[in-house]
Structure formats: structure tokens, C-alpha cells
mmCIF file of C-alpha atoms in Angstrom:
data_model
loop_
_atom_site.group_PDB
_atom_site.id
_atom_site.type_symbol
_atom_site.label_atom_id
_atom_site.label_comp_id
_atom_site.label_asym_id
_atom_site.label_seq_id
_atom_site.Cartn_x
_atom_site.Cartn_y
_atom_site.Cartn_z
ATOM 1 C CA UNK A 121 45.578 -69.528 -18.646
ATOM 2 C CA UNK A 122 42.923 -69.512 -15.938
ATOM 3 C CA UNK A 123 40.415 -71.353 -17.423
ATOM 4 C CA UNK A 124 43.206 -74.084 -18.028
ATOM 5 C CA UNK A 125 44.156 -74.359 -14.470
ATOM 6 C CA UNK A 126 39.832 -74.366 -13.459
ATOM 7 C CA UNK A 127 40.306 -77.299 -16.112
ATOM 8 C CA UNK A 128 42.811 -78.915 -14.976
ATOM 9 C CA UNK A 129 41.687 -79.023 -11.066
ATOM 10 C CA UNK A 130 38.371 -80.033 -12.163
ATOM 11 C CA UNK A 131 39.947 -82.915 -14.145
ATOM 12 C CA UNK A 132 41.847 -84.078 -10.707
ATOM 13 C CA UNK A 133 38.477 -84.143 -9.006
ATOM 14 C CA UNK A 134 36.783 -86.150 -10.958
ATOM 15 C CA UNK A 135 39.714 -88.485 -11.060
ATOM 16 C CA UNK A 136 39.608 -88.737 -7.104
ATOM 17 C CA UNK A 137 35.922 -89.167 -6.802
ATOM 18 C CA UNK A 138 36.405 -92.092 -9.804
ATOM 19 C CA UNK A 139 39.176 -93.609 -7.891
ATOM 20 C CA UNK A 140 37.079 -93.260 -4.553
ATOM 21 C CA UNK A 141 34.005 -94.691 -6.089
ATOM 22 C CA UNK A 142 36.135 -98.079 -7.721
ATOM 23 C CA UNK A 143 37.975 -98.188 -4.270
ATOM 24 C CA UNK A 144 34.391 -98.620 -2.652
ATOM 25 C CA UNK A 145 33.163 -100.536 -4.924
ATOM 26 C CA UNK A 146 35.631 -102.951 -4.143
ATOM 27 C CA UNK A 147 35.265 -103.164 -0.956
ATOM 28 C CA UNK A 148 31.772 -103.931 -0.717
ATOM 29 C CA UNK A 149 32.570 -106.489 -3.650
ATOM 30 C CA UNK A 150 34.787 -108.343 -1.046
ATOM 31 C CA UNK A 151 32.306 -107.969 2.338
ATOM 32 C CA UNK A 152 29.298 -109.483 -0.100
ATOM 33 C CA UNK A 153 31.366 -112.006 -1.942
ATOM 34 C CA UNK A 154 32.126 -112.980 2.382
ATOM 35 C CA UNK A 155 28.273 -112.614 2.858
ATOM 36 C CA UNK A 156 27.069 -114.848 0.531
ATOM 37 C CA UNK A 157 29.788 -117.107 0.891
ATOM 38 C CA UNK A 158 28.747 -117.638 5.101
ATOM 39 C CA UNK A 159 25.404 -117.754 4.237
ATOM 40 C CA UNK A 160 26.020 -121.124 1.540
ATOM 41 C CA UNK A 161 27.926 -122.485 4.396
ATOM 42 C CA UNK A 162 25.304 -121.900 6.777
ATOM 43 C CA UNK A 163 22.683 -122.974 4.451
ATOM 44 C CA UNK A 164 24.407 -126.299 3.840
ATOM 45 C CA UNK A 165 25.560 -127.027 7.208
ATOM 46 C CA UNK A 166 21.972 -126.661 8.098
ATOM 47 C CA UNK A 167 21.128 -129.694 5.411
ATOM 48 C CA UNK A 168 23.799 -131.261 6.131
ATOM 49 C CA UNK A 169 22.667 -131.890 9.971
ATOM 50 C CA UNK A 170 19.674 -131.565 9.605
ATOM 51 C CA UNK A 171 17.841 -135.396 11.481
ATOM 52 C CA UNK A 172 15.200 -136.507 8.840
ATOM 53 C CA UNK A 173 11.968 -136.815 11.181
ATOM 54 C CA UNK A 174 11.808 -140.439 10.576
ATOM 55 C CA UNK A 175 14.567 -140.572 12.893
ATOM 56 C CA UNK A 176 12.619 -138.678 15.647
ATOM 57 C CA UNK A 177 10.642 -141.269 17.957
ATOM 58 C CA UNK A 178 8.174 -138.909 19.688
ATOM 59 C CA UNK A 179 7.614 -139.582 23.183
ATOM 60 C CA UNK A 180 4.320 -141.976 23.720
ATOM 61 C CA UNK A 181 1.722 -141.338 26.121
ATOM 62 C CA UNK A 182 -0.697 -143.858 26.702
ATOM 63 C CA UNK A 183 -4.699 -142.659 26.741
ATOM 64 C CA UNK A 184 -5.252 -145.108 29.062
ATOM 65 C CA UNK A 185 -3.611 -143.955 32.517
ATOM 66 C CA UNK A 186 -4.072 -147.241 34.391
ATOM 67 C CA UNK A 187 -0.360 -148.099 34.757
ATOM 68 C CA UNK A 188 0.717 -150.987 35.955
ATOM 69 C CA UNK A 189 4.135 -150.124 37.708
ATOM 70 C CA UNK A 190 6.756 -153.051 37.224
ATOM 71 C CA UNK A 191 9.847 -151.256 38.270
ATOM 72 C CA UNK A 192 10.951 -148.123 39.548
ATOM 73 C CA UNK A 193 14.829 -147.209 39.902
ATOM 74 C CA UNK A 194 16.395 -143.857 41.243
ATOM 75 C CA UNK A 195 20.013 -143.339 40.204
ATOM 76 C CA UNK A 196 20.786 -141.795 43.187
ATOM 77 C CA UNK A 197 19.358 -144.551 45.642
ATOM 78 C CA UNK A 198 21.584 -147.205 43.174
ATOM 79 C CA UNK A 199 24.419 -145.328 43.440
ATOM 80 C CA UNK A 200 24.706 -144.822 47.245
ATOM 81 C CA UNK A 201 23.598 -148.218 47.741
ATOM 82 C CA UNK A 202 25.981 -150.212 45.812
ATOM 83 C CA UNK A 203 28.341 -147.572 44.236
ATOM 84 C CA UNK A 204 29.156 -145.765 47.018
ATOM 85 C CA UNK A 205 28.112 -147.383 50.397
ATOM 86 C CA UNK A 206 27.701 -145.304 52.997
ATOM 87 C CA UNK A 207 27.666 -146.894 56.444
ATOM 88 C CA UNK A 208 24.261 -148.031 57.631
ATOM 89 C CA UNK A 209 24.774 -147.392 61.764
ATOM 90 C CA UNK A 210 23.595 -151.605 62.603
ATOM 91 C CA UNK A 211 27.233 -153.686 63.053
ATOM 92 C CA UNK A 212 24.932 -156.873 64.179
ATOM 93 C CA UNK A 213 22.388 -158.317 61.788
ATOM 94 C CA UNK A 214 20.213 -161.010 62.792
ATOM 95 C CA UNK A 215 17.351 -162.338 61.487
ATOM 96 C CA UNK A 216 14.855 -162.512 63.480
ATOM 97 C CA UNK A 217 13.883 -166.174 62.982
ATOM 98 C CA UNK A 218 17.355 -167.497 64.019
ATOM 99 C CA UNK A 219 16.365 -167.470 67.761
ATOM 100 C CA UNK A 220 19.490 -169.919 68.386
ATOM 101 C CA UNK A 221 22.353 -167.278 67.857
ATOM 102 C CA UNK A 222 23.003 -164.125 69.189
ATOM 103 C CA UNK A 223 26.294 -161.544 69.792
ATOM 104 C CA UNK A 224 26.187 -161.082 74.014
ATOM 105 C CA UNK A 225 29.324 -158.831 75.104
ATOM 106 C CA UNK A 226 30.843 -159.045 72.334
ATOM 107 C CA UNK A 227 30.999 -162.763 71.788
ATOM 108 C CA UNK A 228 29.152 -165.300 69.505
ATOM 109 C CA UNK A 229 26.960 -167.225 71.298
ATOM 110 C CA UNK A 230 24.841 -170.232 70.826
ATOM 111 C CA UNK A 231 21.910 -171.714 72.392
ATOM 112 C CA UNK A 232 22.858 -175.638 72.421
ATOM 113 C CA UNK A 233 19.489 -177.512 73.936
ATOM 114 C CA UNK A 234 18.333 -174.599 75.629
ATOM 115 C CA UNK A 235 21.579 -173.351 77.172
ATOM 116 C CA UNK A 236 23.470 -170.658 75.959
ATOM 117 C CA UNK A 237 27.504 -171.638 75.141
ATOM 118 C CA UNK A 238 30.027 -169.507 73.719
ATOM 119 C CA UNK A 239 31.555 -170.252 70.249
ATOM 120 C CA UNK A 240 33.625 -173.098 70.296
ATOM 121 C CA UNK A 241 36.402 -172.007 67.354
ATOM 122 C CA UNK A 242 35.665 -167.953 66.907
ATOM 123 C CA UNK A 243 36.838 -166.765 71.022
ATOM 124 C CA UNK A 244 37.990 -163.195 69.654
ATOM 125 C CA UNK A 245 35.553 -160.339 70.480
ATOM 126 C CA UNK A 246 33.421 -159.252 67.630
ATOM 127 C CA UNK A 247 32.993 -156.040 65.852
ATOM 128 C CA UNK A 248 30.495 -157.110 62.772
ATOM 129 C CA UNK A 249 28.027 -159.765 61.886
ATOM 130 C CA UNK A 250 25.263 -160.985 59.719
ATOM 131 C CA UNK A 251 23.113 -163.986 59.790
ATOM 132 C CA UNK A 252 20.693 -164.365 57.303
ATOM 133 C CA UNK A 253 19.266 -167.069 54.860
ATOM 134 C CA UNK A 254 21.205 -167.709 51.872
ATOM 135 C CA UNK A 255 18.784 -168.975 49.461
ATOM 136 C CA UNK A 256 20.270 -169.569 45.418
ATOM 137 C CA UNK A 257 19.926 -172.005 42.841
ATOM 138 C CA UNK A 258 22.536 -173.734 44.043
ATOM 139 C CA UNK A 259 21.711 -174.010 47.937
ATOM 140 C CA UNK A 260 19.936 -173.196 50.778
ATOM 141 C CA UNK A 261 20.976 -172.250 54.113
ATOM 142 C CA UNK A 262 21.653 -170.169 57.094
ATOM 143 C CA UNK A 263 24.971 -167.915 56.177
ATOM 144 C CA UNK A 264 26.751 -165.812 58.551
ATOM 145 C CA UNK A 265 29.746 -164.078 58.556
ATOM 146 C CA UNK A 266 31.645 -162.581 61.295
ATOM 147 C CA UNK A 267 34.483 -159.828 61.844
ATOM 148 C CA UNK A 268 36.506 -160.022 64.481
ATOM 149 C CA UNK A 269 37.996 -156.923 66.581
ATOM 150 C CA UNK A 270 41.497 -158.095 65.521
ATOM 151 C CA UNK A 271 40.035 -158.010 61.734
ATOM 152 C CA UNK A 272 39.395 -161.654 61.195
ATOM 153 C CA UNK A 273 36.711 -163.045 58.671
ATOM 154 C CA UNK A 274 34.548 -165.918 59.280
ATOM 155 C CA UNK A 275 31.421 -167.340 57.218
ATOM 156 C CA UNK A 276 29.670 -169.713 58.954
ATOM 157 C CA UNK A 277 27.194 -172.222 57.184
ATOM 158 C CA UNK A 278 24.346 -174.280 58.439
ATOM 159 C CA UNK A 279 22.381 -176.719 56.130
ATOM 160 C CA UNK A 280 18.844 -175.261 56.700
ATOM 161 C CA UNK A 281 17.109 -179.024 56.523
ATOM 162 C CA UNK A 282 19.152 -179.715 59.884
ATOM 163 C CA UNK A 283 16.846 -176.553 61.189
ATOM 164 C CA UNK A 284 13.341 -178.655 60.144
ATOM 165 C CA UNK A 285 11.338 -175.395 61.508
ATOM 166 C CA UNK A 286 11.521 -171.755 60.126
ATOM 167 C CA UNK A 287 11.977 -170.363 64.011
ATOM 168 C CA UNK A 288 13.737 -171.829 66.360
ATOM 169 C CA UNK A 289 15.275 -170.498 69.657
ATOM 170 C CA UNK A 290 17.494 -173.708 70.613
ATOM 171 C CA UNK A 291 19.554 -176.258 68.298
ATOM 172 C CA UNK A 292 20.739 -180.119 69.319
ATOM 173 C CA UNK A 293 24.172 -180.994 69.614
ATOM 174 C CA UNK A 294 24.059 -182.743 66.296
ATOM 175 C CA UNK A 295 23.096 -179.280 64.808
ATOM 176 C CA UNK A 296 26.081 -177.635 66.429
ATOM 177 C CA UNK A 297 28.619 -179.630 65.482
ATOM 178 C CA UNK A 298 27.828 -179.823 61.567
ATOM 179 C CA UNK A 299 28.382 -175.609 61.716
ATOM 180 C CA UNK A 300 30.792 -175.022 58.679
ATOM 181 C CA UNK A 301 33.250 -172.679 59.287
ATOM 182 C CA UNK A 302 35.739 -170.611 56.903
ATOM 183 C CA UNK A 303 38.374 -168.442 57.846
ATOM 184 C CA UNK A 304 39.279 -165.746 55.408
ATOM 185 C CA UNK A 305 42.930 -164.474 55.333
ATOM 186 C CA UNK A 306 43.347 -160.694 55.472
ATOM 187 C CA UNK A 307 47.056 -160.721 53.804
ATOM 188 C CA UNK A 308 47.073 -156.833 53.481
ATOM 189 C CA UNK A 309 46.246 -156.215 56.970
ATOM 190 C CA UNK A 310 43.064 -154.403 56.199
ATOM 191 C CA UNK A 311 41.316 -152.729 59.502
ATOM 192 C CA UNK A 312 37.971 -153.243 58.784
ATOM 193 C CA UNK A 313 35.886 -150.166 59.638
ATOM 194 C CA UNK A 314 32.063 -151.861 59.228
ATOM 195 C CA UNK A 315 30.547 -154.429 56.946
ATOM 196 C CA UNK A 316 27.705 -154.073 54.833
ATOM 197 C CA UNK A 317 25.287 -156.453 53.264
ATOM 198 C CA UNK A 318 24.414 -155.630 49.746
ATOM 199 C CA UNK A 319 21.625 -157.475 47.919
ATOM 200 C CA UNK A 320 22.254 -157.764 44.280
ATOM 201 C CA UNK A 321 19.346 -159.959 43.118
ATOM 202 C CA UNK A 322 15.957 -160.251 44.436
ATOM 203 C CA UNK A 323 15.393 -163.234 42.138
ATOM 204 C CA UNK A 324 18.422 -165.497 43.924
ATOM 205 C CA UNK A 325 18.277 -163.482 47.049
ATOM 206 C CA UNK A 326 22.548 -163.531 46.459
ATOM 207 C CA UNK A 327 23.666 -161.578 49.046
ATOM 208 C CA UNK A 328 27.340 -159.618 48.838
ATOM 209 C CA UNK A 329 29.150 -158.360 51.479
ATOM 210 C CA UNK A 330 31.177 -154.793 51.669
ATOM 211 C CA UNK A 331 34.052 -154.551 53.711
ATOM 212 C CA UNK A 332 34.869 -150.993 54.176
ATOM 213 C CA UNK A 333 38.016 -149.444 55.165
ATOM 214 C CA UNK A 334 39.034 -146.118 54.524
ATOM 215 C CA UNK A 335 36.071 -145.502 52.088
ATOM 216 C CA UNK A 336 38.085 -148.567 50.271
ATOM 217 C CA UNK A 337 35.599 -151.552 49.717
ATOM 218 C CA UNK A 338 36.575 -155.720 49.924
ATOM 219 C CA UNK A 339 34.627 -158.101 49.258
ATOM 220 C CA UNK A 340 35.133 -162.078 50.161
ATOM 221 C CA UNK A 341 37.165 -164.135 47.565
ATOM 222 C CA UNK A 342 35.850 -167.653 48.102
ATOM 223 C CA UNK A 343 38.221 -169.328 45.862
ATOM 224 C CA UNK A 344 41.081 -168.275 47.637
ATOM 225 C CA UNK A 345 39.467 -167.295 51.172
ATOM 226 C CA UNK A 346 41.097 -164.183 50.925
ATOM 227 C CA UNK A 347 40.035 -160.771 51.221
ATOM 228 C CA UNK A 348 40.007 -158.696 48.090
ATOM 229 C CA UNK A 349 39.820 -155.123 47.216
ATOM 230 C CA UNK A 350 36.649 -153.919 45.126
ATOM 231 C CA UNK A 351 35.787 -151.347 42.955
ATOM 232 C CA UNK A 352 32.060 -151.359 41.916
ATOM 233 C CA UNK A 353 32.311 -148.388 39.039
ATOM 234 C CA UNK A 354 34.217 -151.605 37.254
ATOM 235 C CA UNK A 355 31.226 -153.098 36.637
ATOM 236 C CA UNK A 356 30.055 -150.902 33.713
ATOM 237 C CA UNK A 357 26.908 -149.316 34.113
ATOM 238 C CA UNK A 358 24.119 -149.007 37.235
ATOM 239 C CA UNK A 359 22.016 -151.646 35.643
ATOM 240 C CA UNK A 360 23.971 -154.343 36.335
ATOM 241 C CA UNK A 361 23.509 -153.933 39.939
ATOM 242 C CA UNK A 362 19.833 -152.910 39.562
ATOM 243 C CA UNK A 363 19.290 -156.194 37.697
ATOM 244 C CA UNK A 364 21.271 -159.330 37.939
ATOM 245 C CA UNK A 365 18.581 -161.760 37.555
ATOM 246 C CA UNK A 366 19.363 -160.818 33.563
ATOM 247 C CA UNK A 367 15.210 -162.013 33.085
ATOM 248 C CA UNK A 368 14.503 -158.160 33.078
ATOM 249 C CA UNK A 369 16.017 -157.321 29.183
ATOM 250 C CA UNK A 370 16.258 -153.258 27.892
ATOM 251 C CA UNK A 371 17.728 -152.074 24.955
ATOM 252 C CA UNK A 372 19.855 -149.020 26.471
ATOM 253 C CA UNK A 373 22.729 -148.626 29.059
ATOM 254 C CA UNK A 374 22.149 -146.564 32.254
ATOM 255 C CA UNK A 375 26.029 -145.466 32.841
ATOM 256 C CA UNK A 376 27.261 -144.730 35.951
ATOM 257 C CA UNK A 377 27.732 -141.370 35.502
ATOM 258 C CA UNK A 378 23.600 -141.017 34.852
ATOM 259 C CA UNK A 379 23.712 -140.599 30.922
ATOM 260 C CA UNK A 380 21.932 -142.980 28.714
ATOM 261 C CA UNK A 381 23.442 -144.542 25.952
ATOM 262 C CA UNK A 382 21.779 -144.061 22.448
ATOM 263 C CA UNK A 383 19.114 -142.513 24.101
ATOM 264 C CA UNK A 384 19.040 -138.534 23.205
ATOM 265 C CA UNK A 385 16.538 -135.419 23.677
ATOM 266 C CA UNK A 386 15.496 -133.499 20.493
ATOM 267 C CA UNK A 387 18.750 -131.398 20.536
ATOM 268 C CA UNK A 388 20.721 -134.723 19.722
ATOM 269 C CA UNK A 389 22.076 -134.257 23.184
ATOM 270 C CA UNK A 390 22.049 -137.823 25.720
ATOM 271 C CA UNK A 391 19.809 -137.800 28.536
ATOM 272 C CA UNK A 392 21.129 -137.495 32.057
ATOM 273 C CA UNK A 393 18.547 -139.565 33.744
ATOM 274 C CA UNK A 394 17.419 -139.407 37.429
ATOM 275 C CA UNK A 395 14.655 -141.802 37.197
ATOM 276 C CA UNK A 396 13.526 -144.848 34.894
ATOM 277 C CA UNK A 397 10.363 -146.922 35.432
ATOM 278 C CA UNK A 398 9.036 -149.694 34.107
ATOM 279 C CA UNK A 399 5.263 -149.664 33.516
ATOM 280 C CA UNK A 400 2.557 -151.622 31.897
ATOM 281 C CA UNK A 401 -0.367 -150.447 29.850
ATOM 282 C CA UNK A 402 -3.158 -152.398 28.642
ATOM 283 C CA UNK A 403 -0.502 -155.622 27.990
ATOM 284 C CA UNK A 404 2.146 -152.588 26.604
ATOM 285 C CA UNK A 405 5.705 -152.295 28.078
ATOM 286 C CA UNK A 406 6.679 -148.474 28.251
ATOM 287 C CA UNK A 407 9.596 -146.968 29.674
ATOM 288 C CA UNK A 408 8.990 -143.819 31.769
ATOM 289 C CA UNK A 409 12.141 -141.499 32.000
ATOM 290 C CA UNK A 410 13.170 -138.712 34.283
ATOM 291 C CA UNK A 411 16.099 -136.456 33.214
ATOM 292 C CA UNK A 412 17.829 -133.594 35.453
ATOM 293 C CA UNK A 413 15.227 -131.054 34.474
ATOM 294 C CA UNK A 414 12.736 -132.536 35.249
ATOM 295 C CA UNK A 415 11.301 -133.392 32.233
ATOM 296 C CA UNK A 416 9.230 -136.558 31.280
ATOM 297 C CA UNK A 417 9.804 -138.911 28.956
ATOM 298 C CA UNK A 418 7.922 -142.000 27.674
ATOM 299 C CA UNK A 419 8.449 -144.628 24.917
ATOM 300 C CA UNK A 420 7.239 -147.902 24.038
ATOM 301 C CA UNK A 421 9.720 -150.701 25.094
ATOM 302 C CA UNK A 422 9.729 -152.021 21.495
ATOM 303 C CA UNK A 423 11.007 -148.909 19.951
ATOM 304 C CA UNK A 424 14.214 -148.584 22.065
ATOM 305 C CA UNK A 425 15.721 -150.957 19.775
ATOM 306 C CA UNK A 426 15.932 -147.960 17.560
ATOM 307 C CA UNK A 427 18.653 -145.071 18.446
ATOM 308 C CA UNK A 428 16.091 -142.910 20.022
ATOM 309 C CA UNK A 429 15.446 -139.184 20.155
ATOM 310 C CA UNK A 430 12.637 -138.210 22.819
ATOM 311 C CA UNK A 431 10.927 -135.657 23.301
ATOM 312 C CA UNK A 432 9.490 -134.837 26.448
ATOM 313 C CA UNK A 433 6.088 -135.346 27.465
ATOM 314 C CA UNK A 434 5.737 -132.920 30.467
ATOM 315 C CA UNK A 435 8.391 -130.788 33.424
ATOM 316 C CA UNK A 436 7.307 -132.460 36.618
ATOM 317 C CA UNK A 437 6.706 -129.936 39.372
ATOM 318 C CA UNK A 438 7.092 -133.062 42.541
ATOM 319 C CA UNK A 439 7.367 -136.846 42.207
ATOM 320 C CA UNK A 440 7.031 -138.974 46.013
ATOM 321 C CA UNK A 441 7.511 -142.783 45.327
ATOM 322 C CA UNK A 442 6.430 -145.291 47.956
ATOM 323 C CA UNK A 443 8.270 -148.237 49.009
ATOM 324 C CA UNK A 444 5.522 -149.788 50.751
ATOM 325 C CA UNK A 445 3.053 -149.803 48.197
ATOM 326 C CA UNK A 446 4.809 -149.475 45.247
ATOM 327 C CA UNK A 447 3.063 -146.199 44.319
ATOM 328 C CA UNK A 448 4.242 -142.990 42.035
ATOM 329 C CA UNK A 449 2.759 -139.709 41.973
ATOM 330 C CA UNK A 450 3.622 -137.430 39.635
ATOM 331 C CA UNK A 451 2.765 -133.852 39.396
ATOM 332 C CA UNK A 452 3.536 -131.707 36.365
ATOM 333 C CA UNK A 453 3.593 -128.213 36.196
ATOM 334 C CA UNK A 454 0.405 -127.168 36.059
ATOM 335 C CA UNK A 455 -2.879 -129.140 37.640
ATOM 336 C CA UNK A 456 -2.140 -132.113 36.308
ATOM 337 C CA UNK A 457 -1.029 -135.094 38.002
ATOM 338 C CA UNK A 458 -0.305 -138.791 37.394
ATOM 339 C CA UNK A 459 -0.617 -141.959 39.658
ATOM 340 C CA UNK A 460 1.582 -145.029 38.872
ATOM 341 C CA UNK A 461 0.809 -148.175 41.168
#
């Protein structure tokens, strides 16, 4: 009788150590069958975006480092200059050559065979003005336009050919009275806080005008002589305002909120670009790119026709441009440095 209970109990343990060993065996059935099932995923989500290389434009560098710098834009300096004016602290612009015209007291003046005369038609006091030349394909002449204290708009308009000498301090009678004048309505009652000139092409030398009020900008309707309210981020991308001449021709887009179009890093990720110049390399065109880290890129001009993917040359330690000589330095981490003029 003892030896059949011994029997009996030993029986049940091996039973429960069987069942134990199946219930395990199970489990780890299930976790590898999940295993091997991530790691096909993986594996073919890895093919499956994986870029071929032949899609991979590796950044170009020329050997020879005499660059020939054609343009040089900073998305910053476009931004604040025609995105989002800021007030440049001069309300009277005159050029220097236009000896005949001046703002005294507050009033437009002329100098009308060598004696100075107040403005025959604009009496109000005036707050703003610009006088420049307005030189375009389609004509050439003095332009000025005036804002009034009361918030009135004027362009004014004098054929240069009556002028016959690039300075002159007096004007004839004749002169004077062939001034073109044009009122512009302001039908929403804007107050006018300051105007700004904004030079959009250095090829036509088209001048626009910003009136700001409120940090709201208005710009002159001529067909209507009108006043009307402006919002430059309509216009697309920073390159239109960079280049209206249309003779300068790239195959990207330069948004306004710094990222390139079709234009990506080695992570597939756009570039956020700071910088972009334009430089020329033993009769090469190469596009030189900054992005927000500092990094380097450059390309040949040909191959952005492609949907690029760059990778960077070189970080850049410190980068000084100059306006007066039209001059880069770069320095890249490291020793090395690069001048662009």
C-alpha cells in the first residue's frame, strides 16, 4: 500500500514538471515566433527605404579655390528687409544730386532760378519723403513721393531730359511747372507711421515703397491711386524678392520659412538654409549652401535639376561677408579657412 501511494505521488510529479515544461515551451514559442516576426519587418522596412546611392548627389568641392563670388544672400538680411521692415530712423531721403529740392520746416521747397519757393499744390506739413531717380525700361526720371502730417500721398514726377545735367542746385520756371503730381486717396484712413523705400531689382533699379502702420504694410496702387494693404509672405518664397530681374535662373525654392524645396541632407530631411551663394569656378556655376548648423554644402548648378541629397562638405566655425568688397571668409572647424571674392 505504501509503495502505491510513493507511486502514485511520483506519477503526479512528473505530470506537473511535463505540464510545466509544455507550458514553457509555449511561451517561448510565442516571444520567438514575435522575435522573428519584428526582425522581418525591420529587415524589410530597412529595404524598403533604403535611397539607392545613385540618388545621393555628394556635395562638390572644387580643387581649384579661386572662386569667383556672383551672389551672396542671407535669409535673415532678406527677410528683415523686405519681409518684415523694420523702420530705418531717416523720414527724408534725398539724393544728393537733386540740389533743387529740399524739406525746410517741414515744407517742400523748391529752388526756382536760384530762389527758394514753397510748393505750389502740396502746403500741408510733411512727415516722409523720397526723391530719387526712377530709372526702368519703361522711363526715366526723378520720382518722389511725399506724406503729409495729415496722411496724404503724393508722387511727384519730373522728366529727367528737362534736368540736361546730373547735378543741379536751381531749375527754370519751365522746369517747375511740367512737375507731375498724383494724389493718392487713403480711403481707410490709414495713419501712416514712416515710409520705407524698398529696392526690388538692381537690374531696373524699380523702387517700392512701404507704408507702415501698426506693423501693417501699404504699398501705392497706381491704377486706382489708392492706398493698399500688403502682405509680402504672399509672394511665395524669399527669392522672388532677392531676384526680380528673373535673368538669374535656379532650380530650387528658398521658402520663406528658410527650408529648401527638393533640396535634402543625407537623412532625407530638407535643409533649413541661412546662407546661399553663388560662385564661379574655372567657367563652373556652383551653389554654396549654409544650413542652421552650420554645415557646408556645395553642388554644381547643373545637378540641382535633380532632387538632391547633400552632404556636407565642412561645420563652419565663423563666416564675415563684406559689402564693400564683395568678400567671404569662411572658417571651418579646424585650421582651415576659405576666401570667396
Amino acid at each position: 500500500m505504501e509503495k502505491e501511494k510513493i507511486h502514485n505521488k511520483n506519477k503526479f510529479i512528473i505530470t506537473l514538471i511535463c505540464m510545466i515544461l509544455i507550458i514553457l515551451l509555449v511561451i517561448g514559442s510565442l516571444f520567438l515566433g514575435k522575435y522573428i516576426s519584428y526582425e522581418e519587418n525591420k529587415d524589410n522596412n530597412e529595404v524598403n527605404n533604403q535611397v539607392k546611392p545613385s540618388e545621393f548627389i555628394e556635395s562638390v568641392m572644387p580643387t581649384d579655390k579661386e572662386f569667383i563670388l556672383q551672389y551672396y544672400w542671407s535669409f535673415e538680411d532678406l527677410y528683415n528687409y523686405y519681409v518684415n521692415p523694420k523702420d530705418n530712423g531717416k523720414s527724408i531721403v534725398i539724393n544728393e544730386n537733386f540740389g533743387f529740392v529740399k524739406i525746410e520746416n517741414n515744407k517742400l521747397m523748391w529752388n526756382v532760378n536760384n530762389a527758394w519757393v514753397n510748393d505750389s499744390l502740396i502746403s500741408e506739413d510733411i512727415k516722409a519723403a523720397v526723391f530719387d531717380y526712377k530709372d526702368t525700361n519703361f522711363d526715366k526720371s526723378l520720382f518722389g513721393v511725399i506724406v503729409t502730417n495729415n496722411n496724404l500721398v503724393y508722387t511727384i514726377t519730373i522728366d529727367e531730359s528737362l534736368l540736361k545735367e546730373n547735378y543741379i542746385s536751381t531749375i527754370t520756371d519751365d522746369i517747375y511747372n511740367n512737375i507731375k503730381y498724383s494724389e493718392f486717396e487713403n480711403k481707410m484712413n490709414i495713419d501712416i507711421d514712416y515710409m520705407l523705400p524698398r529696392l526690388f531689382s538692381e537690374c531696373e533699379i524699380w523702387t517700392n515703397y512701404y507704408f507702415i502702420s501698426d506693423n501693417r504694410i501699404y504699398i501705392l496702387n497706381y491704377s486706382e491711386n489708392t492706398l493698399i494693404e500688403y502682405d509680402p509672405k504672399n509672394s511665395n518664397n524669399i527669392l522672388t524678392f532677392a531676384d526680380t530681374c528673373g535673368n538669374i535662373i535656379f532650380d530650387f525654392t528658398w521658402d520663406l520659412d528658410s527650408y529648401l524645396e527638393e533640396i535634402k541632407d543625407y537623412s532625407d530631411n530638407l535643409i533649413k538654409a541661412t546662407h546661399i551663394m553663388s560662385v564661379k569656378n574655372d567657367n563652373i556655376d556652383y551653389i554654396f549652401i549654409i544650413d542652421d548648423n552650420k554645415n557646408l554644402y556645395s553642388i554644381k548648378l547643373e545637378d540641382l535639376v535633380n532632387y538632391s541629397k547633400l552632404k556636407p562638405y565642412k561645420k563652419i566655425e565663423k563666416m564675415s561677408y563684406s559689402y564693400d568688397n564683395n568678400s567671404l571668409e569662411i572658417e571651418f572647424v579646424g585650421e582651415e579657412s576659405l576666401v570667396i571674392n
